[in-house]
C-alpha cells in the first residue's frame, strides 16, 4: 500500500459515542476498584510526562512542519530530476556543475527566441492569502527576460511576475503575489524569454505571513499546540548521530545540502535548523531538549558538540554568541536539557564504550552549563537491562536522566505491551534506588504501538500514560514516536500526526494524549489495574473491604489512575478499558480534601479496535463530553474499548450572606 489513506479504507469503522449508560442496561464483565484518599499522596507527577520527539523522518519536517513549498530548492544530487520539469527547446535547460554558495550544482537556462525554463507541480495555494519568495540568479550572457509564473492545475494563470536581476553576479531576486483561488496542485514556473543564458539556484516559496512568523506550517503547528508539549526532543533519532548543526544555521541559501540518508535519502537543505527549532519551542511554550552527536571520543567531535551548547547559550559577546547574534538571535536561548547522542548501540557501541563517552561529554557539559539536565541513553529494548545497569554504574556521576526506548511491535498486544514496559521500568527504578546514584531519574523518550495508528494505538497510549504517571516521581519524562509523518511515505512506522501537503489527521494516540494532557493534574493519589467479578451490593467493595473475598480476578481489563491539582480543587480520574466487553470503574473518594459540592464531567472515546481516522475523515475518533451528578461514590460505566477521563471540579463556596 502506497499511502496511509489506502490503509485506512480497509480498517473497520468505529462507534464515535462513548456512553455512560445506566448500570441496569449493562452486562458487565467485572468491576475495577479505585479507592482515592485525598490525604494520602503517592508522589508528584512531572508534566514532562507529556513531552514530544520531533525527528527528521518520513517528511515530518521537510515537506511537513517546515513551511517551504519548493522541493529540491538547490538542484543538488537528483533534485532536479525528482522535483522539476524542463520546458523549451531540447537542451535549453540542464543542470551544470557550477557552484552556488555551498552547493555544487545549478540550473542553466538558455533562451534562443523561444521561452525555456523549469516548473514544479503540487504547490498548495489558498485564496486571498499572500505568498512570497525568491530565486537566486546569475546572468551569464545576453539579456534574457526572466519571470515567475504561477498556474492553476487547469492551466489558467494565477500570477505572472518579472524577475529583474541587475549586473552579472549572483543575486537574490524576490517576488510576491496574492492567490486568487485555492488550488492544491498549482504549478510554479521560472522562465527565460528573449536571448541569453542564465543560471538559477535556490528557489523559495512560502505564505508571506508564515515566513514572517517562524516558517512553520500553520495547521501542523496547531496540531502540535493541541498536544501542549512540555518539551520537544530534537533532531533525532538515528538522524542525531550524523546531524551537522553548523550546516543548519545562518542564511538559508548558504546552508548545506544533506540528503536524509537515514530515512529514504530525500532532499534536505537544513532549512529547519537550530534557530527554527528553538522558534518552534518558543511558540509552543515547550522546553528544548537537544540531542548532541557523540560519534566518538576525538577532541574535535567533543568540541563540535560543545560548540553547539555555546551557540545556544553563550552571551552575544563570545565567539559563538556573536554567530548566533548575526543569525538574528542576540539573546541566549537558555537551553537546559541536553542528551548525549541517541541509541549508540546502533553505531556499534558497547555499554562500556558509551559510558566512557558519557563521562567525557557529560563532564564537559557540566563545565559549560552547570545547571543543565543531562540525559544519557539507556536500553533500546525492554530485555536489555545490562545496558542500562552498566551506564548507571560506570557513568552515573555525569548525567541526570536515563532515557530508555520501548516500542510495542505487535499491534494486538496493545494491553500486554503496557505491562511488559511497566515490569522493566520497575526493575530499572529499583536498580537505580539501590545503586550508588539514586538521584538518577528515568525517561521513556521513544514509545508507541509502532505498527498501527488505529484505535489499538489509542488504547496502548492510554495505558502507557496512566502507567508513566503512576511511576512518579522516578519516571520524569516521556515522548512518543513517531510524532508526525507524511501519508505518502512507507507506512511501516506509525505516528500521532499524519499529513499530506494540504491537511492532516490524528492517529489514535494523538486523540488520547491530547485528552489526557488537557486534564493533567500533578498529585498522584491512587491507581488500579484489573477487574473483579461484580456483586449486587457494590458498596461492599468499600464498606466491607477487609472481609470481602475478591473473586473472578481478570488482569489486563482496566487500568485507572486518580490525580489531583496542587490546590486540591480538581480530582482527575483517567481510565482505559482494553476489553471487548463492558466494565465498571467504581471510585470511592475520601479524605479532608474531598469537595462537598463539585461538577463532574466525563469524557469518553469509544471505537472498534481497527477504527482509524483519515484525511477524508479526520474527526472519526473524538471525545464525547457528558455531565453527571456528583457523589463521593462514582460508578463509571466503560463501554468496550473505551478511554475515559472523569474531572471532578470543586464548586466555589457561596460568599457570606448569599444563598
XYZ file of C-alpha atoms in Angstrom:
659
model
C 0.000 0.000 0.000
C 1.434 3.300 -1.053
C -0.387 5.608 1.296
C -1.897 5.604 4.745
C -5.142 6.775 3.171
C -5.380 3.475 1.343
C -4.608 1.649 4.544
C -7.473 3.362 6.327
C -10.054 2.312 3.743
C -9.973 -1.292 4.860
C -9.820 -0.510 8.593
C -13.163 -1.240 10.235
C -15.432 1.562 11.397
C -15.757 2.972 14.872
C -18.518 3.900 17.244
C -17.933 7.584 17.890
C -20.017 7.744 21.030
C -18.698 6.816 24.455
C -21.813 6.139 26.550
C -22.218 6.468 30.285
C -25.087 4.028 30.319
C -27.132 3.211 33.417
C -25.784 0.123 35.214
C -29.053 -1.744 34.678
C -28.568 -1.536 30.923
C -25.134 -3.170 31.057
C -23.945 -6.743 31.223
C -20.632 -6.067 32.912
C -17.658 -8.397 32.781
C -16.321 -7.010 36.024
C -15.556 -4.034 38.192
C -12.331 -2.161 38.873
C -11.912 -0.678 42.343
C -10.252 2.714 42.801
C -10.023 3.991 46.376
C -8.946 7.636 46.495
C -7.812 9.224 49.748
C -7.039 12.895 49.205
C -4.906 12.966 52.372
C -2.532 10.261 51.137
C -0.332 11.378 48.278
C 1.893 8.933 46.447
C 4.074 11.397 44.560
C 4.276 14.369 42.256
C 3.867 13.716 38.542
C 6.218 15.684 36.324
C 4.386 17.408 33.469
C 7.316 16.311 31.288
C 5.466 13.005 31.032
C 3.752 14.891 28.183
C 6.769 15.728 26.039
C 7.243 15.136 22.320
C 10.021 13.990 19.999
C 10.440 15.638 16.591
C 12.541 13.511 14.263
C 13.501 14.171 10.637
C 11.747 11.035 9.375
C 9.137 10.364 6.686
C 8.954 14.043 5.690
C 7.900 15.081 9.169
C 9.912 18.310 8.844
C 10.897 18.677 5.189
C 7.669 18.802 3.166
C 5.905 18.812 6.514
C 6.219 21.105 9.516
C 8.773 23.346 7.777
C 6.605 25.539 5.571
C 8.844 25.739 2.495
C 6.705 24.783 -0.524
C 9.516 24.264 -3.028
C 11.074 20.824 -3.031
C 14.609 20.325 -4.274
C 15.299 24.035 -3.870
C 19.016 23.892 -4.709
C 19.151 21.288 -7.507
C 21.794 19.186 -5.751
C 22.164 15.443 -6.409
C 18.968 14.164 -8.053
C 16.733 17.057 -7.004
C 16.191 18.415 -10.495
C 15.153 15.060 -11.917
C 12.943 14.265 -8.907
C 11.062 17.512 -8.401
C 11.407 19.667 -11.528
C 10.409 19.511 -15.191
C 12.135 21.410 -18.018
C 10.350 23.074 -20.921
C 11.586 24.776 -24.087
C 13.866 23.670 -26.925
C 15.844 20.441 -26.452
C 18.969 21.160 -24.439
C 17.795 24.620 -23.408
C 17.635 23.577 -19.733
C 20.133 21.404 -17.905
C 21.911 21.078 -14.598
C 25.545 22.152 -14.610
C 28.489 21.814 -12.256
C 28.515 25.488 -11.332
C 28.777 26.139 -7.595
C 26.440 28.411 -5.685
C 27.167 29.226 -2.044
C 27.922 25.795 -0.512
C 26.251 23.798 -3.263
C 27.898 22.250 -6.336
C 25.148 22.398 -8.981
C 22.925 24.994 -10.601
C 20.450 25.039 -13.477
C 21.354 26.768 -16.740
C 18.504 28.106 -18.884
C 19.310 29.209 -22.420
C 16.710 31.320 -24.224
C 17.042 31.500 -28.006
C 13.851 33.196 -29.068
C 11.534 30.586 -27.603
C 10.795 30.642 -23.839
C 12.515 27.982 -21.780
C 12.516 27.209 -18.100
C 11.636 24.913 -15.242
C 8.414 24.114 -13.439
C 7.345 22.327 -10.283
C 3.886 20.946 -9.586
C 1.933 20.172 -6.409
C 2.048 23.617 -4.801
C -0.761 24.460 -2.377
C -2.295 27.928 -2.593
C -5.136 29.360 -0.513
C -7.439 32.010 -1.882
C -6.904 35.516 -0.534
C -3.509 34.814 1.014
C -0.221 36.425 0.009
C 2.845 34.430 -0.967
C 6.435 35.483 -1.364
C 9.813 34.030 -2.109
C 12.959 34.487 -4.122
C 15.201 32.992 -6.778
C 18.979 33.296 -6.925
C 20.002 34.318 -10.445
C 23.261 34.881 -12.336
C 23.151 36.262 -15.896
C 25.816 34.542 -17.995
C 25.198 36.147 -21.398
C 22.756 38.260 -23.330
C 19.713 39.923 -21.807
C 17.078 37.262 -21.210
C 13.721 38.331 -19.818
C 13.018 36.320 -16.689
C 9.695 35.735 -15.000
C 7.960 33.726 -12.319
C 4.582 32.356 -13.353
C 2.063 30.555 -11.177
C -0.608 28.458 -12.851
C -3.612 26.616 -11.521
C -3.902 22.882 -12.085
C -6.219 23.597 -15.028
C -3.573 25.769 -16.711
C -5.044 29.204 -16.001
C -2.534 31.851 -14.923
C -2.777 32.946 -11.286
C 0.279 35.207 -11.190
C 2.977 36.399 -13.577
C 5.848 38.398 -12.078
C 9.037 39.698 -13.744
C 12.360 38.706 -12.213
C 14.818 41.538 -12.801
C 18.409 40.920 -11.668
C 20.963 43.702 -12.017
C 24.500 43.045 -13.112
C 26.113 39.676 -13.695
C 26.876 38.466 -10.147
C 24.736 36.017 -8.213
C 21.871 37.866 -6.569
C 18.657 37.057 -4.785
C 15.608 38.271 -6.730
C 12.395 38.476 -4.672
C 8.820 38.034 -5.841
C 5.355 38.111 -4.285
C 1.745 37.545 -5.327
C -1.712 37.026 -3.876
C -3.597 33.807 -4.566
C -6.915 34.445 -6.288
C -8.183 30.912 -5.729
C -7.477 27.831 -3.676
C -5.586 25.144 -5.570
C -3.848 22.129 -4.079
C -1.904 21.305 -7.264
C -0.720 24.645 -8.610
C 2.371 24.921 -10.808
C 5.314 27.302 -10.324
C 7.404 28.186 -13.396
C 10.680 30.093 -13.764
C 11.075 31.071 -17.402
C 13.542 32.895 -19.624
C 12.490 34.578 -22.876
C 14.351 36.595 -25.475
C 18.017 35.650 -25.906
C 20.708 34.844 -23.412
C 21.824 32.365 -20.772
C 21.104 32.452 -17.059
C 21.963 30.349 -14.026
C 19.252 29.686 -11.445
C 19.591 28.326 -7.911
C 17.899 28.108 -4.522
C 14.213 28.785 -5.108
C 11.899 29.502 -2.155
C 8.129 29.983 -1.852
C 6.028 30.338 1.316
C 2.962 32.066 2.578
C 4.148 35.570 3.447
C 2.684 35.596 6.960
C 4.137 32.159 7.680
C 7.608 33.236 6.562
C 7.436 36.190 8.943
C 6.057 34.053 11.757
C 8.716 31.362 12.003
C 8.295 29.339 8.771
C 6.126 26.692 10.453
C 3.123 25.252 8.623
C 0.092 26.687 10.456
C -2.114 23.594 10.532
C 0.674 21.333 11.749
C 1.749 23.925 14.309
C -1.859 23.961 15.564
C -1.811 20.162 15.728
C 1.307 20.304 17.909
C -0.202 23.056 20.033
C -3.134 20.743 20.718
C -0.739 18.369 22.492
C 0.719 21.217 24.612
C 4.142 19.521 24.830
C 6.223 20.474 27.849
C 9.432 19.691 25.951
C 10.393 18.764 22.400
C 13.357 16.478 21.773
C 15.263 17.093 18.503
C 16.821 16.335 15.989
C 16.605 12.566 16.430
C 16.590 9.632 16.404
C 19.200 7.988 14.252
C 19.432 11.317 12.454
C 21.000 12.880 15.570
C 24.227 10.873 15.370
C 25.126 12.360 11.988
C 23.499 15.780 12.318
C 25.837 18.687 11.434
C 24.410 21.593 13.376
C 26.713 24.213 11.845
C 25.349 23.355 8.387
C 21.853 24.322 9.574
C 22.377 27.880 10.843
C 22.715 31.181 9.022
C 21.100 32.332 5.752
C 19.074 29.508 4.257
C 20.691 29.789 0.826
C 24.084 29.287 2.495
C 23.178 26.112 4.341
C 24.384 22.705 3.264
C 22.510 20.044 1.335
C 22.202 16.860 3.374
C 20.070 14.155 1.789
C 18.205 12.303 4.535
C 20.024 9.003 4.067
C 18.678 7.551 7.308
C 15.053 7.752 6.173
C 14.879 7.370 2.406
C 17.552 9.695 1.048
C 15.175 12.549 0.330
C 16.276 16.143 -0.202
C 17.074 18.333 2.825
C 18.781 21.714 2.733
C 18.699 22.083 6.526
C 16.217 24.932 6.255
C 14.815 23.806 9.590
C 17.858 24.119 11.804
C 18.692 25.127 15.352
C 17.125 28.585 15.301
C 13.954 27.337 13.606
C 13.635 24.519 16.129
C 14.055 26.912 19.029
C 11.450 29.198 17.482
C 9.099 26.212 17.407
C 9.657 25.530 21.102
C 9.151 29.223 21.863
C 5.835 29.321 20.039
C 4.649 26.166 21.802
C 5.927 27.208 25.232
C 7.975 23.997 25.376
C 11.467 23.366 26.693
C 14.008 22.308 24.051
C 15.882 19.025 24.508
C 18.817 19.000 22.094
C 20.347 15.640 21.204
C 24.084 16.181 20.783
C 26.034 13.997 18.351
C 28.660 11.939 20.157
C 30.145 9.660 17.493
C 33.487 9.075 19.211
C 35.949 10.420 21.772
C 38.017 12.541 19.387
C 38.655 16.047 20.740
C 37.270 17.539 17.525
C 33.983 15.637 17.947
C 33.629 16.701 21.579
C 34.387 20.307 20.653
C 31.824 20.221 17.834
C 29.082 19.110 20.233
C 30.110 21.564 22.945
C 30.204 24.432 20.459
C 26.523 23.762 19.813
C 25.911 24.294 23.525
C 27.916 27.519 23.334
C 25.901 28.654 20.294
C 22.531 28.343 22.036
C 23.559 29.577 25.497
C 26.574 31.908 25.344
C 26.189 35.687 25.655
C 26.478 37.662 22.430
C 29.952 38.865 23.440
C 31.522 35.434 22.849
C 32.556 33.856 19.546
C 29.565 31.538 19.330
C 27.198 34.076 20.803
C 28.275 36.530 18.121
C 27.476 33.952 15.444
C 24.008 33.468 16.922
C 23.513 37.244 17.064
C 24.492 37.571 13.397
C 21.814 34.997 12.656
C 19.211 37.244 14.253
C 19.141 35.988 17.849
C 21.308 38.152 20.122
C 19.832 36.866 23.400
C 20.942 33.419 24.629
C 18.291 30.741 24.334
C 18.982 29.304 27.791
C 18.616 25.651 26.777
C 18.645 23.403 29.859
C 18.150 19.875 28.501
C 20.844 18.077 26.507
C 21.094 14.416 25.551
C 24.334 12.648 24.700
C 23.543 11.049 21.333
C 20.771 8.552 20.593
C 20.738 4.738 20.547
C 24.543 4.409 20.431
C 24.176 0.637 20.125
C 23.069 1.325 16.534
C 26.594 2.600 15.887
C 28.266 -0.490 17.319
C 28.926 0.899 20.803
C 29.070 -1.385 23.808
C 27.614 -0.138 27.086
C 31.153 0.256 28.421
C 32.287 2.352 25.480
C 29.178 4.519 25.618
C 29.695 5.030 29.372
C 33.150 6.414 28.614
C 31.549 8.757 26.058
C 29.044 9.946 28.674
C 31.842 10.620 31.149
C 33.764 12.607 28.537
C 30.891 14.630 27.087
C 28.958 14.899 30.357
C 31.892 16.305 32.313
C 32.477 18.935 29.610
C 28.773 19.808 29.660
C 28.890 20.305 33.424
C 31.690 22.841 32.970
C 29.907 24.762 30.207
C 26.341 24.567 31.549
C 26.397 23.730 35.275
C 22.594 23.892 35.557
C 21.934 21.662 32.550
C 19.885 18.484 32.812
C 21.981 15.843 31.067
C 20.264 12.818 29.528
C 22.135 9.592 28.803
C 20.931 6.751 26.602
C 19.576 3.724 28.393
C 18.386 0.491 26.895
C 16.712 0.311 23.485
C 14.845 -2.912 24.228
C 12.990 -3.890 27.389
C 15.025 -7.054 27.975
C 18.428 -5.352 27.752
C 18.731 -4.437 31.419
C 22.502 -4.957 31.330
C 22.997 -1.904 29.089
C 21.212 0.468 31.456
C 22.776 -1.032 34.567
C 26.263 -0.629 33.083
C 25.692 3.009 32.141
C 24.318 3.756 35.624
C 27.282 2.091 37.317
C 30.055 3.494 35.120
C 28.766 6.963 34.203
C 26.194 7.838 36.855
C 28.147 10.856 38.065
C 27.896 12.584 34.700
C 24.202 12.511 33.820
C 20.855 13.193 35.480
C 18.251 11.298 33.454
C 18.481 7.874 31.820
C 16.429 7.904 28.623
C 15.226 4.473 27.527
C 13.213 3.495 24.447
C 10.492 0.967 24.033
C 8.050 0.200 21.252
C 5.409 -2.483 21.141
C 5.737 -4.018 17.676
C 2.811 -6.457 17.880
C -0.373 -4.455 17.478
C -2.678 -6.978 19.157
C -0.541 -6.752 22.309
C -1.714 -3.201 22.929
C -2.503 -4.074 26.558
C 0.108 -6.663 27.492
C 2.800 -4.461 25.981
C 1.994 -1.849 28.615
C 2.538 -4.429 31.349
C 5.820 -5.554 29.786
C 7.095 -1.978 29.751
C 5.944 -1.408 33.340
C 7.764 -4.519 34.521
C 11.126 -3.443 33.161
C 10.713 0.173 34.296
C 10.005 -1.014 37.829
C 13.134 -3.204 37.720
C 15.148 -0.279 36.398
C 13.720 2.058 39.042
C 14.647 -0.411 41.772
C 18.158 -0.784 40.358
C 18.652 2.988 40.424
C 17.380 3.168 44.011
C 19.909 0.566 45.114
C 22.804 1.967 43.056
C 25.463 4.478 44.014
C 23.458 7.070 42.001
C 19.907 7.038 43.404
C 19.278 10.631 42.264
C 19.067 9.492 38.610
C 15.595 9.767 37.102
C 14.133 7.752 34.231
C 12.672 8.834 30.926
C 10.993 6.916 28.103
C 11.965 9.051 25.146
C 10.529 6.842 22.406
C 7.382 4.749 22.852
C 4.326 3.763 20.835
C 2.359 0.889 19.389
C 4.571 1.291 16.395
C 2.910 -0.753 13.663
C -0.592 0.705 13.649
C -2.294 4.051 14.125
C -5.786 2.609 14.620
C -7.686 2.538 17.924
C -5.406 -0.164 19.336
C -2.702 2.526 19.381
C -5.101 4.792 21.296
C -5.732 2.140 23.949
C -1.988 1.499 24.198
C -1.306 5.225 24.578
C -3.883 5.491 27.364
C -2.406 2.567 29.265
C 1.123 3.849 28.745
C 0.373 7.352 30.018
C -1.501 6.004 33.046
C 1.485 3.784 33.745
C 4.017 6.609 33.367
C 2.008 8.850 35.705
C 1.814 6.049 38.267
C 5.611 5.632 38.265
C 6.144 9.168 39.542
C 8.449 10.637 40.637
C 11.162 8.330 39.249
C 9.805 8.449 35.682
C 10.159 12.113 34.868
C 9.972 12.481 31.052
C 8.330 10.637 28.155
C 7.856 11.271 24.444
C 6.030 9.074 21.932
C 7.334 8.414 18.439
C 6.741 8.975 15.674
C 5.271 12.401 16.220
C 4.399 13.173 12.593
C 4.870 11.803 9.095
C 3.697 12.219 5.522
C 0.944 9.893 4.333
C 2.833 9.085 1.133
C 5.840 7.534 2.891
C 6.409 3.894 3.757
C 3.723 3.186 6.377
C 5.855 0.790 8.457
C 6.430 3.303 11.269
C 3.222 4.874 12.506
C 2.699 8.242 14.144
C 0.465 10.607 16.090
C 0.053 13.178 13.288
C -0.387 12.334 9.590
C -0.250 14.923 6.832
C -0.011 15.492 3.138
C 0.937 18.874 1.636
C -2.526 20.304 2.380
C -4.040 18.870 5.576
C -3.628 16.440 8.458
C -5.465 13.941 10.630
C -4.730 12.452 14.061
C -3.623 8.953 14.803
C -5.444 7.339 17.708
C -2.540 8.003 20.084
C -2.845 11.718 19.385
C -6.529 11.744 20.352
C -5.772 10.096 23.695
C -2.647 12.063 24.590
C -4.378 15.351 23.807
C -7.303 14.398 26.072
C -5.013 13.318 28.919
C -2.802 16.399 28.573
C -5.809 18.711 28.744
C -6.745 17.132 32.084
C -3.320 16.831 33.661
C -3.131 17.079 37.452
C 0.212 16.711 39.186
C -0.535 14.993 42.509
C -0.644 11.184 42.329
C -3.348 9.791 44.639
C -4.178 6.222 43.632
C -4.211 3.703 40.790
C -5.666 0.307 39.999
C -5.360 -2.446 37.417
C -7.660 -5.339 36.542
C -11.255 -6.201 37.448
C -13.173 -8.416 39.896
C -16.461 -10.228 39.489
C -19.349 -7.860 40.037
C -21.679 -8.267 43.011
C -25.178 -6.992 43.705
C -24.289 -4.773 46.660
C -21.412 -2.827 45.159
C -20.954 -0.725 48.272
C -19.489 -3.851 49.869
C -16.356 -3.314 47.813
C -15.651 -0.296 50.017
C -17.651 -0.674 53.250
C -16.609 -4.247 53.984
C -13.401 -4.420 52.041
C -11.395 -6.037 54.846
C -13.716 -9.076 54.834
C -14.773 -9.203 51.170
C -13.356 -12.091 49.153
C -12.113 -10.834 45.774
C -13.316 -13.257 43.113
C -13.119 -13.547 39.355
C -9.907 -11.541 39.071
C -9.228 -10.537 35.451
C -5.907 -8.787 34.715
C -5.491 -6.840 31.511
C -9.011 -5.442 31.517
C -8.954 -1.950 33.075
C -6.225 0.450 34.155
C -7.066 3.640 36.036
C -5.361 6.406 37.976
C -6.559 9.254 40.189
C -4.636 12.507 40.426
C -5.321 15.945 41.874
C -4.301 19.504 41.161
C -1.838 21.112 43.556
C -4.602 23.175 45.178
C -6.778 20.097 45.591
C -9.732 21.657 43.796
C -9.623 19.216 40.898
C -9.591 15.437 41.075
C -8.999 13.670 37.772
C -9.578 10.007 37.041
C -8.162 8.539 33.827
C -9.178 5.037 32.763
C -8.895 2.622 29.862
C -10.999 -0.474 29.208
C -8.940 -2.776 26.994
C -11.661 -5.412 26.968
C -14.194 -6.289 24.287
C -16.893 -6.315 26.961
C -18.129 -3.509 29.186
C -16.565 -2.992 32.607
C -17.333 -0.683 35.513
C -14.901 1.539 37.388
C -16.015 2.113 40.982
C -14.419 5.207 42.519
C -14.623 5.937 46.246
C -13.485 9.388 47.429
C -12.459 10.075 50.999
C -10.229 12.441 52.932
C -10.328 16.016 54.133
C -9.914 17.493 50.664
C -12.868 15.757 49.040
C -15.175 18.568 47.871
C -18.572 18.971 49.478
C -20.004 20.016 46.116
C -18.490 19.546 42.698
C -19.135 19.441 38.979
C -18.408 16.076 37.359
C -17.553 15.958 33.670
C -16.884 12.682 31.887
C -15.053 12.491 28.561
C -15.073 9.196 26.672
C -13.677 7.895 23.397
C -15.006 4.543 22.223
C -14.124 2.813 18.960
C -13.624 -0.520 17.260
C -10.109 -1.865 17.546
C -9.281 -1.205 13.896
C -11.051 2.123 13.599
C -8.847 4.893 12.205
C -9.111 8.464 11.067
C -8.027 9.602 7.600
C -7.599 12.776 5.578
C -11.186 12.318 4.432
C -12.465 11.681 7.987
C -10.077 13.456 10.379
C -12.591 13.545 13.270
C -13.562 9.901 13.170
C -12.493 9.466 16.787
C -13.028 12.282 19.255
C -14.059 12.654 22.906
C -17.714 12.819 23.873
C -18.415 15.057 26.867
C -21.172 14.449 29.424
C -22.086 15.845 32.818
C -23.179 13.677 35.695
C -24.271 14.052 39.292
C -21.568 14.342 41.916
C -21.152 11.747 44.628
C -18.276 10.503 46.752
C -19.014 7.086 45.264
C -18.944 7.159 41.485
C -19.802 4.309 39.144
C -18.228 4.880 35.734
C -19.513 2.527 33.067
C -16.828 1.801 30.476
C -18.009 0.545 27.109
C -15.766 -1.982 25.295
C -12.508 -0.430 24.108
C -13.084 2.880 25.854
C -10.779 5.569 27.160
C -12.318 7.846 29.792
C -11.400 10.940 31.774
C -13.502 11.997 34.755
C -12.863 15.507 36.058
C -14.286 16.409 39.478
C -14.069 20.175 39.968
C -14.936 21.633 43.365
C -17.550 24.360 43.298
C -16.748 27.681 44.883
C -18.401 28.170 48.268
C -21.132 30.807 48.313
C -19.923 34.212 49.606
C -21.215 35.189 53.062
C -24.797 36.492 53.035
C -25.701 34.764 49.756
C -27.803 31.699 49.116
